[in-house]
Coordinates of C-alpha atoms in Angstrom, one line a residue:
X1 CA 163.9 56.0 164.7
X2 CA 163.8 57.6 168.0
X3 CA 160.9 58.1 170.0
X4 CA 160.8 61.4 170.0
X5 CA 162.0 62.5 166.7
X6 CA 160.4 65.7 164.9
X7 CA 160.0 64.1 161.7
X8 CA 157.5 61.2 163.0
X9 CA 155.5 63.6 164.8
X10 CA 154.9 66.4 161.9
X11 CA 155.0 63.5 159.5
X12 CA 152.5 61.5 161.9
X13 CA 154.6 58.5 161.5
X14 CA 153.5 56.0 163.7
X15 CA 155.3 52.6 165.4
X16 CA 154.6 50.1 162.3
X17 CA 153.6 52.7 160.1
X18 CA 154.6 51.6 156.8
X19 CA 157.9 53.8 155.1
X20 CA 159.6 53.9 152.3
X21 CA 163.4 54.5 152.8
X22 CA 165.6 55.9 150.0
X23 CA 169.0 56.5 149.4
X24 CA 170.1 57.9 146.1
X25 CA 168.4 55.6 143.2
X26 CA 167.7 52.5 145.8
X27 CA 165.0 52.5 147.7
X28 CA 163.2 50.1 150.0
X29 CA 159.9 49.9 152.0
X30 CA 160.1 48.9 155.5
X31 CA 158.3 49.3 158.8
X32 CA 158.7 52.0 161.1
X33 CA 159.8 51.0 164.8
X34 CA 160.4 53.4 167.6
X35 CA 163.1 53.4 170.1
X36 CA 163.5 54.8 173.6
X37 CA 166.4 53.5 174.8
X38 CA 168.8 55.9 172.8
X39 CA 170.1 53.2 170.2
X40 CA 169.3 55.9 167.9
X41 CA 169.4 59.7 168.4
X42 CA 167.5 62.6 166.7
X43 CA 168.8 62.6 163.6
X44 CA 169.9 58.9 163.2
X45 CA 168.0 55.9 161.6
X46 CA 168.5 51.8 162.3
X47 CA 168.2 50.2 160.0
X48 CA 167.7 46.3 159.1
X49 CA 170.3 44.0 157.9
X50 CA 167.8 43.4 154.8
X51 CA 167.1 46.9 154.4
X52 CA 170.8 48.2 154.5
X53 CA 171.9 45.6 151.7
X54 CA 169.1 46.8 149.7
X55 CA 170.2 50.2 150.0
X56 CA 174.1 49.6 149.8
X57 CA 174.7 51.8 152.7
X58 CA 177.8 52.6 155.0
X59 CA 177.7 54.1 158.3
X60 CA 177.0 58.3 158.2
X61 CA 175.3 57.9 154.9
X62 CA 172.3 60.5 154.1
X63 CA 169.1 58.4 153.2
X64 CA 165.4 59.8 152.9
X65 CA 162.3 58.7 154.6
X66 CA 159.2 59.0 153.2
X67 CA 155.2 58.4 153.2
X68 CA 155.1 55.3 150.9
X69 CA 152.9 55.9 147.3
X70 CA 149.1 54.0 147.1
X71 CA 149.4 51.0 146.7
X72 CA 147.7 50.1 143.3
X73 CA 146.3 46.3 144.1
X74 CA 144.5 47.5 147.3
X75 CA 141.5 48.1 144.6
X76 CA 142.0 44.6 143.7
X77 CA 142.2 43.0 146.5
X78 CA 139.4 45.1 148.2
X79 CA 137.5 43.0 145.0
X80 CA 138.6 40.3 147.0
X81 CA 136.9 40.5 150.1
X82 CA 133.6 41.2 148.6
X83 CA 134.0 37.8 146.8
X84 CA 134.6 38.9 143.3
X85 CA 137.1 36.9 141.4
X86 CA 140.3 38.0 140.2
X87 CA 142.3 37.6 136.9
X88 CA 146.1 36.9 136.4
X89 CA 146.8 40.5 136.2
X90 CA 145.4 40.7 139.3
X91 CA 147.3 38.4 141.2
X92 CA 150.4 39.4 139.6
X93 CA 149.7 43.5 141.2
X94 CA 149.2 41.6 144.9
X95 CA 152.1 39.4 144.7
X96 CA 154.6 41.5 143.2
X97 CA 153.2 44.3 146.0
X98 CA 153.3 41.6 148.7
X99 CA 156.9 40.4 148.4
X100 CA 158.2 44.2 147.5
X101 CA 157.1 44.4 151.1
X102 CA 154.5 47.4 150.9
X103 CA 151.5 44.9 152.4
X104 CA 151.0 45.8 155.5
X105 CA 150.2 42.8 158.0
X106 CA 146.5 43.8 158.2
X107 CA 146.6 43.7 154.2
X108 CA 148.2 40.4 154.1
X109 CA 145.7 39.1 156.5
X110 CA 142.9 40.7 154.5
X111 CA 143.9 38.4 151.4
X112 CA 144.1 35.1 152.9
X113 CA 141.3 35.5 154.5
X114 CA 139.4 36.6 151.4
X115 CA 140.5 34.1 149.7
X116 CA 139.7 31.2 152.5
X117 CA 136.3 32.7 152.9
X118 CA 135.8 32.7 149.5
X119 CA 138.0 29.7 147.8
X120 CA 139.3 30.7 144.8
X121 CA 138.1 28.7 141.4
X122 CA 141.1 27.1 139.7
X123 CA 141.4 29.7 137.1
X124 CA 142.1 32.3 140.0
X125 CA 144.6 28.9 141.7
X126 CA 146.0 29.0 138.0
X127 CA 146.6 33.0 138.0
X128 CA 147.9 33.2 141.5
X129 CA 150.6 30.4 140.9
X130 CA 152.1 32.1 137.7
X131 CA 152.5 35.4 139.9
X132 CA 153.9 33.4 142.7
X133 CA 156.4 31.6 140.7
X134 CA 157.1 34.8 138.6
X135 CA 158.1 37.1 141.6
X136 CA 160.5 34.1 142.7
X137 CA 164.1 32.6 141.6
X138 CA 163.7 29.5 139.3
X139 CA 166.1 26.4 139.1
X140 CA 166.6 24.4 135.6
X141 CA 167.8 21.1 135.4
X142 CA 169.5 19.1 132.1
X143 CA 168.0 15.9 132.5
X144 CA 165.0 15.6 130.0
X145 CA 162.9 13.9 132.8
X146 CA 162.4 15.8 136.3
X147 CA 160.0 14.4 138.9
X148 CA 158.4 16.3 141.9
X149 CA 155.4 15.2 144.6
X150 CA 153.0 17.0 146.3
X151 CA 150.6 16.1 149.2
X152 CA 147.5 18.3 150.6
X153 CA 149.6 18.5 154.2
X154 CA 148.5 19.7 157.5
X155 CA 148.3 16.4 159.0
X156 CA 150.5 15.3 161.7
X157 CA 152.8 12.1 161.6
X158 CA 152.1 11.4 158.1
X159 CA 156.2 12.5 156.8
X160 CA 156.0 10.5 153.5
X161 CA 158.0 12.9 151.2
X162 CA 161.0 11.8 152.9
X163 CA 160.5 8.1 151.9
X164 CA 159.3 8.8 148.5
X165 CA 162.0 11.1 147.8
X166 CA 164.8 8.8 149.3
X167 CA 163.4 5.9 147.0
X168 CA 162.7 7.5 143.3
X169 CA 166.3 9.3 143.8
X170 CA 167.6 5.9 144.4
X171 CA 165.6 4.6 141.4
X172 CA 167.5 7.0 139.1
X173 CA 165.1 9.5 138.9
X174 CA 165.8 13.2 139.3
X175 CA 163.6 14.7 142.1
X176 CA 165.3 18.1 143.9
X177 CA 162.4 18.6 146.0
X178 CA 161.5 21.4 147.5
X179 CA 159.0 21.7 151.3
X180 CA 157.8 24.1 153.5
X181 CA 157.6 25.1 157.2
X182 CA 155.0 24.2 159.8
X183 CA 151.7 26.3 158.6
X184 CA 149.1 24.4 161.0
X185 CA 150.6 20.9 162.0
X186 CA 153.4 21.3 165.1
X187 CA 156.3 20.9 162.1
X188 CA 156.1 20.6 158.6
X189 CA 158.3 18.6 156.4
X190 CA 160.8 20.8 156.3
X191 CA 161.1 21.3 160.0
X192 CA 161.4 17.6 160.4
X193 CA 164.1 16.7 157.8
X194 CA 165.8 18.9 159.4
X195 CA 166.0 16.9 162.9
X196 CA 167.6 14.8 160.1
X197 CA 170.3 16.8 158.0
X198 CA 170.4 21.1 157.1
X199 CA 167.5 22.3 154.9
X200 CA 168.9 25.4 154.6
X201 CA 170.6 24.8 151.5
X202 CA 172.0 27.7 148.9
X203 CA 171.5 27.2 145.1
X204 CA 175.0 25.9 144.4
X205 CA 174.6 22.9 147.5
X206 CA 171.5 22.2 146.4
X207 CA 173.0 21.8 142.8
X208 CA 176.0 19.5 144.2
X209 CA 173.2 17.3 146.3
X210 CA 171.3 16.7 143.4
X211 CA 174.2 15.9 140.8
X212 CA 175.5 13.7 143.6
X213 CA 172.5 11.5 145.2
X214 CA 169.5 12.5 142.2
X215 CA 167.3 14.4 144.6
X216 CA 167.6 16.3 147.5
X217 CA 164.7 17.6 150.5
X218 CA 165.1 21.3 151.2
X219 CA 163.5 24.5 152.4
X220 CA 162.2 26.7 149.6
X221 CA 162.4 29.5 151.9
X222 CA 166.2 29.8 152.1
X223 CA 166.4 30.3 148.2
X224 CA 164.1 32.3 147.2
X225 CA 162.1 29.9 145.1
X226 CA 158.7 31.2 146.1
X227 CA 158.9 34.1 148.5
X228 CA 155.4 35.4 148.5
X229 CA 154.6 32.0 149.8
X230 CA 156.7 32.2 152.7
X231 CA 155.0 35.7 153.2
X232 CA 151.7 34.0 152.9
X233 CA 152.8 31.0 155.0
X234 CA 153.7 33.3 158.1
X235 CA 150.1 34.7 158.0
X236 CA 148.2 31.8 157.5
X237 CA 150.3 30.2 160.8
X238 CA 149.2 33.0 162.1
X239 CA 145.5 32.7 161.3
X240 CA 145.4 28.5 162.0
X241 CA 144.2 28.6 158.1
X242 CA 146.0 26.2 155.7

């Protein structure tokens, strides 16, 4: 929104103020950013490619900016950061908050950090995967038997998932195996297949890999399978925490 409009200063919205924008029944929380170099005039809002797909906008239409409503799960993870533990429900409040995008980056940073200060038990590592792999897409397979590996990570030069996928695919086994980004180590496994071959792969390519060679190597990022993690990945980066 412009710099100067009227609504931001009566409304006290300030640059990365969190907003929620509606239009008609849709409606989508985003963060405000100011312009001053007349992109958009009184009156007029930009909006991001995200955002207006959300919203199924066209140019000219009306749409309605808003303070966003409390945010329930700021109780719980305020819990959080005084050490107590948290249960299922709990997680599933934060995450399902977190990817509807109305964390704030000092909130996001607030929960992995409360939860590196104060490791979580494995019932907690128990609840916070369900809510994780609830707010995401999921991918079935028919074969009765599907395989998957998982190392600790964060240490440089040590790419085995590459091998051991290339060699239980070739074995006949099914293993459509999903990798991350670089969170601490200068590229993660992800980031170095794809010196290799695209990573980026949609459902139905990853489908015709799979059905084709028994296994493919792909970011989870570009298909939605977890996408509080890549939330949570971006901040931990941030914070050198793994």
């Amino acid at each position: 929104m412009p710099e100067d409009c009227f609504v931001c200063r009566s409304e006290g919205l300030t640059a990365r103020t969190s907003i929620m924008v509606e239009a008609g029944s849709a409606k989508t929380a985003a963060r405000l950013l100011r312009s001053n170099n007349g992109l958009v005039v009184e009156g007029e809002i930009g909006l991001s490619d995200e955002a207006w797909t959300k919203l199924s906008l066209k140019e000219g239409d009306v749409v309605e900016v808003r303070h966003p409503q409390p945010v329930p799960s700021f109780n719980v993870l305020r819990k959080r950061v005084y050490g107590n533990r948290l249960e299922r429900s709990d997680f599933t409040g934060i995450v399902s908050d977190l990817v509807a995008g109305r964390y704030s980056d000092v909130h996001l940073a607030s929960f992995v950090t409360a939860c590196s200060a104060f490791p979580l038990d494995l019932q907690e590592m128990i609840g916070l995967t369900h809510a994780m792999v609830d707010a995401g897409k999921r991918l079935s397979w028919p074969q009765q038997v599907i395989v998957d590996k998982h190392s600790v990570g964060g240490l440089p030069g040590n790419r085995t998932t590459p091998i051991v996928v290339s060699i239980i695919a070739a074995l006949g086994l099914v293993m459509p195996k999903t990798s991350s980004r670089a969170i601490t180590s200068p590229a993660g496994t992800a980031d170095t297949m794809e010196t290799l071959a695209p990573v980026d792969l949609d459902v139905d390519r990853i489908r015709e890999v799979v059905a084709r060679q028994n296994g493919c190597l792909v970011w989870g990022g570009a298909v939605q399978l977890s996408p509080a993690d890549d939330i949570i990945i971006g901040v931990e980066k941030a914070l050198d925490l793994d």
